[in-house]
XYZ file of C-alpha atoms in Angstrom:
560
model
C 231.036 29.571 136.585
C 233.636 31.992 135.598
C 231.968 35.450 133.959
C 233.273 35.828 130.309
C 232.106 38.045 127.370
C 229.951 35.247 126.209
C 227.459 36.425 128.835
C 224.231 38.123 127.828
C 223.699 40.344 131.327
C 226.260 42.427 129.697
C 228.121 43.115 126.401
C 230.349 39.591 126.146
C 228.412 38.501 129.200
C 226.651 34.918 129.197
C 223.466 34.898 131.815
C 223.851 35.154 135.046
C 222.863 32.832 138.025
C 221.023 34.721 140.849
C 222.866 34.275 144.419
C 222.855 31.115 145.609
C 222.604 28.909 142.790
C 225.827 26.015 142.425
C 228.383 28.628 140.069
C 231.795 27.727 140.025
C 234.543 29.577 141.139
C 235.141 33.161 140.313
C 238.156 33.147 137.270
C 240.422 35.896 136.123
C 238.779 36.412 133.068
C 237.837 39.755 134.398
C 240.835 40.917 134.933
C 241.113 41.418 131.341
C 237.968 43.231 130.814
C 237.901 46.491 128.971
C 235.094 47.652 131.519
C 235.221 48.168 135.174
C 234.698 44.733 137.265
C 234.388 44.845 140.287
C 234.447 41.623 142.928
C 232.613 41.578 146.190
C 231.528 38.979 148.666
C 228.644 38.439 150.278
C 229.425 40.940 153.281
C 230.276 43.515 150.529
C 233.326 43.082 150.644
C 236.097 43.824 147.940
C 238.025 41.089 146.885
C 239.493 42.262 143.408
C 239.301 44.355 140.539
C 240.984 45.306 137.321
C 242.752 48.356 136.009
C 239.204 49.877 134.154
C 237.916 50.096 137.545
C 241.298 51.721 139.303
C 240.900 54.515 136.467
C 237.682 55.211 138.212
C 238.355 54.225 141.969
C 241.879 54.922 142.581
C 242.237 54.160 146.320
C 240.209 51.017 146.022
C 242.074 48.071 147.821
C 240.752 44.505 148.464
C 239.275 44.360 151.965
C 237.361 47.875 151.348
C 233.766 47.842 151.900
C 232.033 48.081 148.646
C 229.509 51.020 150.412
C 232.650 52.878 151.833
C 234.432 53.234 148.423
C 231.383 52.308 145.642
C 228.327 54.479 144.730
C 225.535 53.747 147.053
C 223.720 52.756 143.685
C 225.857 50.258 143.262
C 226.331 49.115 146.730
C 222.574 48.868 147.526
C 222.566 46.730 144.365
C 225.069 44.461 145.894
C 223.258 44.223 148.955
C 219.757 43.744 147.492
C 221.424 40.693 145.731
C 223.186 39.084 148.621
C 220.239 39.398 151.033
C 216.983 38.999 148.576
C 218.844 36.908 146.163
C 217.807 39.435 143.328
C 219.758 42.841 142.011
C 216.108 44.185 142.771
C 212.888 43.207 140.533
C 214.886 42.538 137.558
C 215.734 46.358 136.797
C 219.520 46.519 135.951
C 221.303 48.795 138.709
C 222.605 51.958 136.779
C 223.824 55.407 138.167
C 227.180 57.153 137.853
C 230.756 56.624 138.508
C 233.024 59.691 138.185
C 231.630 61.642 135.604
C 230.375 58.677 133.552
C 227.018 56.631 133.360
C 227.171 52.866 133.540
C 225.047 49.488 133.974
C 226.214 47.097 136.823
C 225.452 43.345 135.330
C 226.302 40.555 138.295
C 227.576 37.465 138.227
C 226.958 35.416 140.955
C 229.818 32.768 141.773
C 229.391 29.293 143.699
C 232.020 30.898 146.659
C 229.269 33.443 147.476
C 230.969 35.916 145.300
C 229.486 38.716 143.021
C 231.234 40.296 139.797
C 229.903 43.337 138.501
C 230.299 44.357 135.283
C 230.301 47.902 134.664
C 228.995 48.847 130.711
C 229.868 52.461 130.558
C 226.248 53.704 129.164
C 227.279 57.505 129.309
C 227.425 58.093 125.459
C 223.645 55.988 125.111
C 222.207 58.063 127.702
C 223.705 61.305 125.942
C 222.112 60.223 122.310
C 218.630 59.468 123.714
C 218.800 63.061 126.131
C 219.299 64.714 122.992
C 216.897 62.863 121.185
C 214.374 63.518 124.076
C 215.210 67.110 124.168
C 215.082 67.450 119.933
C 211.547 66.269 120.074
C 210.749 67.877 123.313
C 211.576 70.767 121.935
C 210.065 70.045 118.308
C 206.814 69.045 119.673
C 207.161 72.723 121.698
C 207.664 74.570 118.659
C 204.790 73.106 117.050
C 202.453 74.310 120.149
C 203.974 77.547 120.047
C 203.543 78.037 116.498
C 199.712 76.754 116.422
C 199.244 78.982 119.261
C 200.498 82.414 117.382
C 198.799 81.797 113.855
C 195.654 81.621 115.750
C 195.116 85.266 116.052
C 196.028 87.338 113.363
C 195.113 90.758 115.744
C 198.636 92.298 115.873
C 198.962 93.433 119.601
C 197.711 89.617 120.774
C 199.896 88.264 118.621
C 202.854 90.464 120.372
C 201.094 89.861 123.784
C 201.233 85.516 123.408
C 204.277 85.847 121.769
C 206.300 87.843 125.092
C 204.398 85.669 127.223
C 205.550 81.890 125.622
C 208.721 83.252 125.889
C 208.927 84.672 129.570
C 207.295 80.727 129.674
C 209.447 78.466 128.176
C 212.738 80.092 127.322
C 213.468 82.763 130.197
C 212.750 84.288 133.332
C 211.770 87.443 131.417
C 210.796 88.533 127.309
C 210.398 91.789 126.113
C 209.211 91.969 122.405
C 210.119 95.534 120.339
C 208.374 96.066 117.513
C 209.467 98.170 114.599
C 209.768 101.744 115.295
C 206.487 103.760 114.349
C 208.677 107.602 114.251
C 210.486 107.926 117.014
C 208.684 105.438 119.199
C 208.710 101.967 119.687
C 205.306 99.225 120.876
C 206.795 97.168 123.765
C 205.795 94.120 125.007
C 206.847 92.818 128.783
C 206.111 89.800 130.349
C 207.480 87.878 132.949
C 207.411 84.244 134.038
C 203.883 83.915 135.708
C 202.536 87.490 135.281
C 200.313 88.448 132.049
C 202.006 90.575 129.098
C 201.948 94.490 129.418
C 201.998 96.877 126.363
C 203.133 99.998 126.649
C 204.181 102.810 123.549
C 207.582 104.887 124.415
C 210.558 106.416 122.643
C 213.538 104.712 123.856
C 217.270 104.618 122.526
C 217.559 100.882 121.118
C 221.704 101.817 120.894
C 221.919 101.147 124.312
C 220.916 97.777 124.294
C 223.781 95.829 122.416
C 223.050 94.038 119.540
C 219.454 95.668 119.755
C 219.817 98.340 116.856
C 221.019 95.706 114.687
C 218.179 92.796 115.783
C 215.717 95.613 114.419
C 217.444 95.943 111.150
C 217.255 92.038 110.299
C 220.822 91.659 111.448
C 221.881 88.203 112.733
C 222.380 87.341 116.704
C 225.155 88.555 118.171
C 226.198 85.188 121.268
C 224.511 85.645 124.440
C 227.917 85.634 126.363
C 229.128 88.243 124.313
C 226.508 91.035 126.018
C 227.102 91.985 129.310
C 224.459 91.877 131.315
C 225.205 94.988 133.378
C 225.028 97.156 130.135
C 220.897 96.542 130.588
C 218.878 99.377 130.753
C 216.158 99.895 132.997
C 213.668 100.126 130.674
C 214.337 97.018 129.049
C 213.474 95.186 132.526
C 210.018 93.652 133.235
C 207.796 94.367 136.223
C 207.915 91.105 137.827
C 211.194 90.135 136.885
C 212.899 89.281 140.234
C 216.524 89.283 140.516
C 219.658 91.276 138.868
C 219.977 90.124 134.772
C 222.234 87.005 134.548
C 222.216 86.185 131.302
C 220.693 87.777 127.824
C 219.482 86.827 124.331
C 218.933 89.573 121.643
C 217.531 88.011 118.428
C 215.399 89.480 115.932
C 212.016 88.345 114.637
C 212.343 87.932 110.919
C 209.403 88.612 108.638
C 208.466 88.774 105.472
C 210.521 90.833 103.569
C 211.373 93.486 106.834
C 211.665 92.946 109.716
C 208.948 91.946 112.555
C 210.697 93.308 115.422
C 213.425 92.176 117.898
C 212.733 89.330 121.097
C 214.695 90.303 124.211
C 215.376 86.897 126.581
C 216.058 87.916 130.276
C 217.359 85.270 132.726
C 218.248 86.217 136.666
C 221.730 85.575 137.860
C 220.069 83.011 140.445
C 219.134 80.800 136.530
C 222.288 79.421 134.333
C 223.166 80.990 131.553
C 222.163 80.189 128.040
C 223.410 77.339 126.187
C 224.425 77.587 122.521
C 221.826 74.883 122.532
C 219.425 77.353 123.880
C 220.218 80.075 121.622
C 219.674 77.937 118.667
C 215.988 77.107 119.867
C 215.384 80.676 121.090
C 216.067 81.525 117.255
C 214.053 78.907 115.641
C 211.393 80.280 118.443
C 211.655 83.744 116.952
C 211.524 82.413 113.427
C 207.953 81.281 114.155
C 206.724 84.142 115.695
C 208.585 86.475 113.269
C 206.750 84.798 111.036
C 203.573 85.010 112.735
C 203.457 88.741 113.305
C 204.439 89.183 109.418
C 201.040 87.629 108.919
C 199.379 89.511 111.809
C 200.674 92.537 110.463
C 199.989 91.551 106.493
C 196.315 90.743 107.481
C 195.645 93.847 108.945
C 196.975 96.620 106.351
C 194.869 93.988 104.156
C 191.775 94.894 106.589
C 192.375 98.664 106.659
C 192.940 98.947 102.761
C 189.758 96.701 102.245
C 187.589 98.356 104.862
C 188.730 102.076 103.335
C 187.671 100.731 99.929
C 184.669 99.136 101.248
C 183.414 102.060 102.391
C 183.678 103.429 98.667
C 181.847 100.174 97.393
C 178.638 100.302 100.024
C 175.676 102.018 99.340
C 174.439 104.992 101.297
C 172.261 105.405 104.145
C 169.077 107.185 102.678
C 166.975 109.442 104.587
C 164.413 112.279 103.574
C 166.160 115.092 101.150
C 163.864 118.285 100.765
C 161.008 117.169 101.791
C 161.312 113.845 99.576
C 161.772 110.412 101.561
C 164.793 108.025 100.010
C 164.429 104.550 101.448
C 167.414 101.897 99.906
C 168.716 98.321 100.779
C 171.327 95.914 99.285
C 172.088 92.429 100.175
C 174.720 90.735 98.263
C 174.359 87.676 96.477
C 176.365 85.021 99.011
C 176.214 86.409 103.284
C 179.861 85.882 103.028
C 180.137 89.230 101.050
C 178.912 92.738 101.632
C 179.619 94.217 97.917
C 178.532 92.751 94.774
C 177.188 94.533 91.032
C 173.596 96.301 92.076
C 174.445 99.413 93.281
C 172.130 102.650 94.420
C 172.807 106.071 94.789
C 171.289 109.930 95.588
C 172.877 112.759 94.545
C 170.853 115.633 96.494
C 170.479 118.937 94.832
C 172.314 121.768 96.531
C 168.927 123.597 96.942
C 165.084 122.547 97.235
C 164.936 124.117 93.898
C 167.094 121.142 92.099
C 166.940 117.899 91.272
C 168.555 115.177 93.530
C 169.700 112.631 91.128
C 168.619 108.932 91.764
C 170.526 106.122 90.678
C 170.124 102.211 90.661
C 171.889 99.708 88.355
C 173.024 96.223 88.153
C 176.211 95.169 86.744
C 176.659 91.808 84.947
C 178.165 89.464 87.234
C 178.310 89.109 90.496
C 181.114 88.978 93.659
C 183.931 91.334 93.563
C 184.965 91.906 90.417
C 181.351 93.121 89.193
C 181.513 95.281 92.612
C 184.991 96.956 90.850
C 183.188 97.653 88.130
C 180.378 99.492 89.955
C 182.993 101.115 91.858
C 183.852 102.729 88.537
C 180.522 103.429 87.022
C 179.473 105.467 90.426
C 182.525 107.565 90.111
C 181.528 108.808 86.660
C 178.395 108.840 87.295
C 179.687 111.170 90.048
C 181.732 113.241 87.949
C 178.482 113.493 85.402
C 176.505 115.060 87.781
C 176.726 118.843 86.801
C 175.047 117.182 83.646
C 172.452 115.033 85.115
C 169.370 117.503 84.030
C 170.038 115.211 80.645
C 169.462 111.719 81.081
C 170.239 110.818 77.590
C 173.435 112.594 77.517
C 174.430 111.097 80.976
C 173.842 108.191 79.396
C 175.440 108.109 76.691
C 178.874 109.186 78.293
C 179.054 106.607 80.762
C 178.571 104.151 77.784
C 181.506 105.562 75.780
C 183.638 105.566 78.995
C 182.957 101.878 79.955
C 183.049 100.694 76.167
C 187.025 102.642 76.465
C 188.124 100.829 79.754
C 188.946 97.687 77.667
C 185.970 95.465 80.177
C 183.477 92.995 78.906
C 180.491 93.445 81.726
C 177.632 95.536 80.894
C 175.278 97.041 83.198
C 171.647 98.210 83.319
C 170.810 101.491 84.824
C 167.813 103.446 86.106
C 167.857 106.934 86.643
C 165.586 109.176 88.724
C 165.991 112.992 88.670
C 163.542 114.213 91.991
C 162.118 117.484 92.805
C 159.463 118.291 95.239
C 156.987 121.068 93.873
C 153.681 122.287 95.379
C 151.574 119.562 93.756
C 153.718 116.853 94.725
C 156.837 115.418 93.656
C 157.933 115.750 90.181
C 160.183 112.763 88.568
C 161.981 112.370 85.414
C 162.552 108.694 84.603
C 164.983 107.120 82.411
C 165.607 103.191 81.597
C 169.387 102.329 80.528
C 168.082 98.755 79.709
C 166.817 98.333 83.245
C 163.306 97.112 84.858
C 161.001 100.005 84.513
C 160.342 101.610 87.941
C 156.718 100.552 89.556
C 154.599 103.929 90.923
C 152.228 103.008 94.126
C 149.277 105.272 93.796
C 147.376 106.689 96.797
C 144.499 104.082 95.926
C 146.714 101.249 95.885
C 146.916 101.285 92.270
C 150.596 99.901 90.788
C 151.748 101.711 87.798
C 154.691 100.562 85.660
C 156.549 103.695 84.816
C 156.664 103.542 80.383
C 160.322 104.122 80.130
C 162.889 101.898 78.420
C 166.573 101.848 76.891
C 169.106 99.501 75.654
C 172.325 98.404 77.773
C 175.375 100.675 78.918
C 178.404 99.541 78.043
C 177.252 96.947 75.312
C 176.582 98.724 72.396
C 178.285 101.770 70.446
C 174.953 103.811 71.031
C 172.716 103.952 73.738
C 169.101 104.632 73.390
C 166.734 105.829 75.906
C 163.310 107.000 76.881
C 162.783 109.628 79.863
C 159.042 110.007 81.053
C 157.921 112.515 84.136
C 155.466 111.707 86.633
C 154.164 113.354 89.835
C 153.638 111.682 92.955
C 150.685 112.632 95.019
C 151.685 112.729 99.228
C 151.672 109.194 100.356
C 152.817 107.612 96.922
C 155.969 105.814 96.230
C 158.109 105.036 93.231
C 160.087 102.051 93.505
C 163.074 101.152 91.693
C 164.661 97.314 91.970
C 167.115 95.044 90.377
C 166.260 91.794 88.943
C 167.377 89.672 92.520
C 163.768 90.692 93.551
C 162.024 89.211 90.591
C 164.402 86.717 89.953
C 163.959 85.292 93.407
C 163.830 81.358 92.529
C 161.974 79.566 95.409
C 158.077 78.893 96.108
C 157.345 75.867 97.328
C 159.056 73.855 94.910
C 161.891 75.785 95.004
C 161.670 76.293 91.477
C 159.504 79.220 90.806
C 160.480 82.442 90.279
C 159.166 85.433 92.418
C 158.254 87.679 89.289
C 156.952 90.899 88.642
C 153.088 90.106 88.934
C 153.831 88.536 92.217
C 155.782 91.530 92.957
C 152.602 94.191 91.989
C 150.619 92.391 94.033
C 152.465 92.778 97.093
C 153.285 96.758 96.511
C 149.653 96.999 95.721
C 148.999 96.822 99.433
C 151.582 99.071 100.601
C 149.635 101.611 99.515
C 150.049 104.850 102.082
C 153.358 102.884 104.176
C 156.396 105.016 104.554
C 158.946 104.582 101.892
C 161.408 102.487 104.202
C 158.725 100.542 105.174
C 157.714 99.368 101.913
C 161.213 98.535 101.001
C 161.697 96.224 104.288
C 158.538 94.585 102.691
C 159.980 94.027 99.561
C 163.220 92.704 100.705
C 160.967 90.072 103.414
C 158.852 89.209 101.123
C 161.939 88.255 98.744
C 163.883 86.644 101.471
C 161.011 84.236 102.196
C 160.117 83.227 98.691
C 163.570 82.291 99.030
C 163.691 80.053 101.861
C 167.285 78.573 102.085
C 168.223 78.571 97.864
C 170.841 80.942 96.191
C 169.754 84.367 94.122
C 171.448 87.419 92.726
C 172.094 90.234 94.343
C 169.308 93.020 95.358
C 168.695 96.187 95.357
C 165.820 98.390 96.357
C 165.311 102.055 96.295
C 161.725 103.640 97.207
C 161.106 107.732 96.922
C 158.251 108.871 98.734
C 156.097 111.976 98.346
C 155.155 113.103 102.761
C 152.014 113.118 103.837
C 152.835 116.312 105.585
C 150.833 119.565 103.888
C 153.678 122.101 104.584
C 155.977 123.432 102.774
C 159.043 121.837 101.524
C 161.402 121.741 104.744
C 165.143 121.644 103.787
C 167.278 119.098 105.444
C 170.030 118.661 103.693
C 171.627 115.620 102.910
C 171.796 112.695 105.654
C 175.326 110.929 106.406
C 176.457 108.295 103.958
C 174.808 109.997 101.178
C 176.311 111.594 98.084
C 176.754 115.328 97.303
């Protein structure tokens, strides 16, 4: 059987017979082939072959030995075929000749005779590398980018992103962040040894290519830098071996610049590829990317923590002698601010009144929390005028009706002063639940003041009443999330104000924290798992204690 392009072992190759079956004599078809062929018999001996295979084996003669002047691939193949009748468990032999890749397809003759056909694979094998190496390197990239936008804390960000570098594209990484004055955050890490931070001013000039990486400026080619022009301090601990080879690139952000990646490979590693470069970019895109976010997220965090602090209410404590118990909870856990607010303004003496303050703001979340944000500055900046309720009052109404809003709010306002007979209060109701009095015999009192809305109406109309509180008796001031509590066992009812006398009616001689915890418990389980408004609670308490008045000033967190 003479081998011919019809065959299918090959391109233009019909099938071939395994050794030993009847084939006719080898032709000189193959001659003629625009592939190496090669002719051997069954001792491995070469008997021909054509001008494709001289380009590759020059100094091959007929009578060589195939293993003396062949790859071994290829004579092993031979071999396997004349001795086990098979080219070896129906894999096609394949390896290289020269600097190319090719497939050896036999055809077996009747004379004992094998032609290979060599189908020069090189430019295949070069397509699917790539392709390989494109989604190797594509599924990598995905990895590393899940991996940084899982922490948005700055320095771990800077840590995992030095040490996937020192991991997959160098010996060595060093990450520089933006400078911070005169110094600069580094980040080392090298290939098997954790990432080490470390705050310093160096001169980024003397890197090349550095300065301008910082600045946003594009790459400058890794075999442009000379890797002798490496400082010191640019080298990781751990990084073994004089610098062979070095990638500056910077870390683009949002808008600025992240920072600058520093690739480090030994002289003892090859170079970088342009291949390599291109990937160690795309890897710096990501991470750029992700320490714009890490960064982002934190000024977010400081700015929102700094105004937070403005938005909580106070820690209370006893003021001249006069016990201030308070406690918020917003209206969903995932918040902390919301529109019921409290505040105390202590006197600057024993001798003046420290100025009380509880309201709730339509609404709810953080724009009613804005809101209340404004209403205790003003209320702060009213304070010189707080012996007048009314007046008080009525500026905070004309300044909220001017600031072009549509929430209202309610307000309570308690001006405290502790005198020899107890503590004396002035009470006012800006549309707000009247405050409930705890007497000494468990009595509950509802204090007889009331008022229209701030912030709703071009006037605002009050009523202030005083009271005394004996030692041991508490005024309580709340927001309509206590009362408004809709649970019970149908989940339906709501907590209400008689429900809400009953229970202060046996707090009767309980410190004024105390019987603001038992408020808040009591709330919390009438709720059992349902929604409610926010809350606020705010208890001032007359001490038991028969001494004078002792001074103490105003506790941390509160108001003056």
């Amino acid at each position: 059987m003479n081998a011919s392009p019809g065959s299918t072992t090959g391109p233009g190759l019909r099938s071939a017979p395994v050794a030993g079956d009847a084939g006719a004599p080898v032709g000189e078809t193959w001659r003629h082939a625009p592939y190496p062929v090669l002719v051997a018999d069954r001792r491995g001996v070469l008997t021909g072959l054509n001008e494709a295979a001289r380009q590759y084996l020059p100094r091959a003669a007929r009578g060589d030995r195939l293993r003396d002047l062949a790859p071994s691939w290829l004579a092993e193949a031979h071999h396997r075929l004349a001795e086990a009748r098979s080219p070896g468990g129906g894999d096609v032999p394949a390896g290289h000749l020269g600097d190319r890749f090719f497939e050896a397809h036999p055809t077996p003759a009747g004379d004992g005779r094998v032609v290979w056909w060599l189908i020069d694979r090189t430019d295949a094998l070069q397509a699917e590398t790539a392709l390989h190496s494109a989604r190797t390197r594509s599924e990598m990239l995905s990895g590393i980018a899940s991996t940084l936008l899982s922490t948005l804390n700055v320095p771990r960000c800077m840590e995992v992103t030095a040490s996937l570098a020192a991991q997959h594209l160098a010996e060595g990484a060093v990450l520089i962040a933006p400078p911070q004055g005169r110094r600069h955050q580094l980040t080392y890490a090298a290939r098997g040894t954790g990432a080490v931070q470390v705050t310093q001013q160096v001169d980024t000039r003397a890197v090349p290519g550095l300065a301008e990486a910082l600045q946003g400026f594009p790459p400058v080619p890794a075999r442009w830098l000379n890797p002798d022009d490496i400082p010191d301090w640019l080298i990781p601990e751990g990084f073994t071996g004089p610098v062979g080879s070095v990638i500056v690139t910077p870390l683009p952000g949002h808008g600025v610049p992240a920072g600058a990646l520093v690739l480090l490979r030994s002289g003892t590693e090859k170079a970088f590829t342009e291949g390599e470069e291109a990937f160690a970019r795309l890897f710096a895109a990501r991470a750029g990317a992700a320490l714009s976010a890490a960064r982002l997220y934190a000024e977010q965090s400081a700015i929102t923590a700094t105004l937070m602090r403005e938005l909580l209410p106070p820690k209370l404590g006893s003021v001249h002698g006069v016990e201030y118990a308070g406690n918020y909870r917003a209206a969903t856990d995932q918040e902390r601010i919301g529109g019921d607010f409290y505040d105390v303004h202590p006197g600057s003496d024993p001798s003046r009144e420290t100025l009380v303050v509880l309201g709730d703001v339509a609404g709810k979340g953080l724009d009613a929390a804005v809101l209340t944000g404004k209403i205790r500055n003003t209320l702060q900046a009213l304070l010189p005028l707080a012996d007048d309720h009314q007046r008080v009052l009525s500026l905070l109404n004309g300044a909220l009706l001017s600031s072009h809003q549509t929430r209202f709010a309610t307000l309570v306002l308690a001006s405290v002063r502790r005198g020899d007979e107890g503590v004396h209060l002035r009470l006012t109701s800006g549309g707000h639940l009247p405050p409930l009095i705890i007497r000494a015999d468990g009595t509950v009192e509802e204090a007889p003041t009331h008022g229209t809305l701030v912030g709703a109406l071009p006037q605002v109309r009050a009523r202030t009443i005083e009271t005394v509180l004996a030692p041991g008796e508490i005024c309580l001031l709340y927001t309509d999330g206590i009362t408004e509590a809709r649970g019970g066992p149908l989940g339906e009812e709501l907590f209400g104000e008689e429900r809400l006398r009953r229970a202060l009616a046996g707090c009767a001689g309980m410190p004024a924290e105390a019987v603001v915890e038992h408020v808040q418990m009591l709330a919390f389980q009438w709720l059992r798992s349902g929604g409610h408004d926010d809350m606020a609670v705010v208890a001032i308490g007359a001490a038991r204690s028969g001494g004078p008045p002792t001074v103490a000033g105003a506790k941390d967190g509160m108001n003056l």
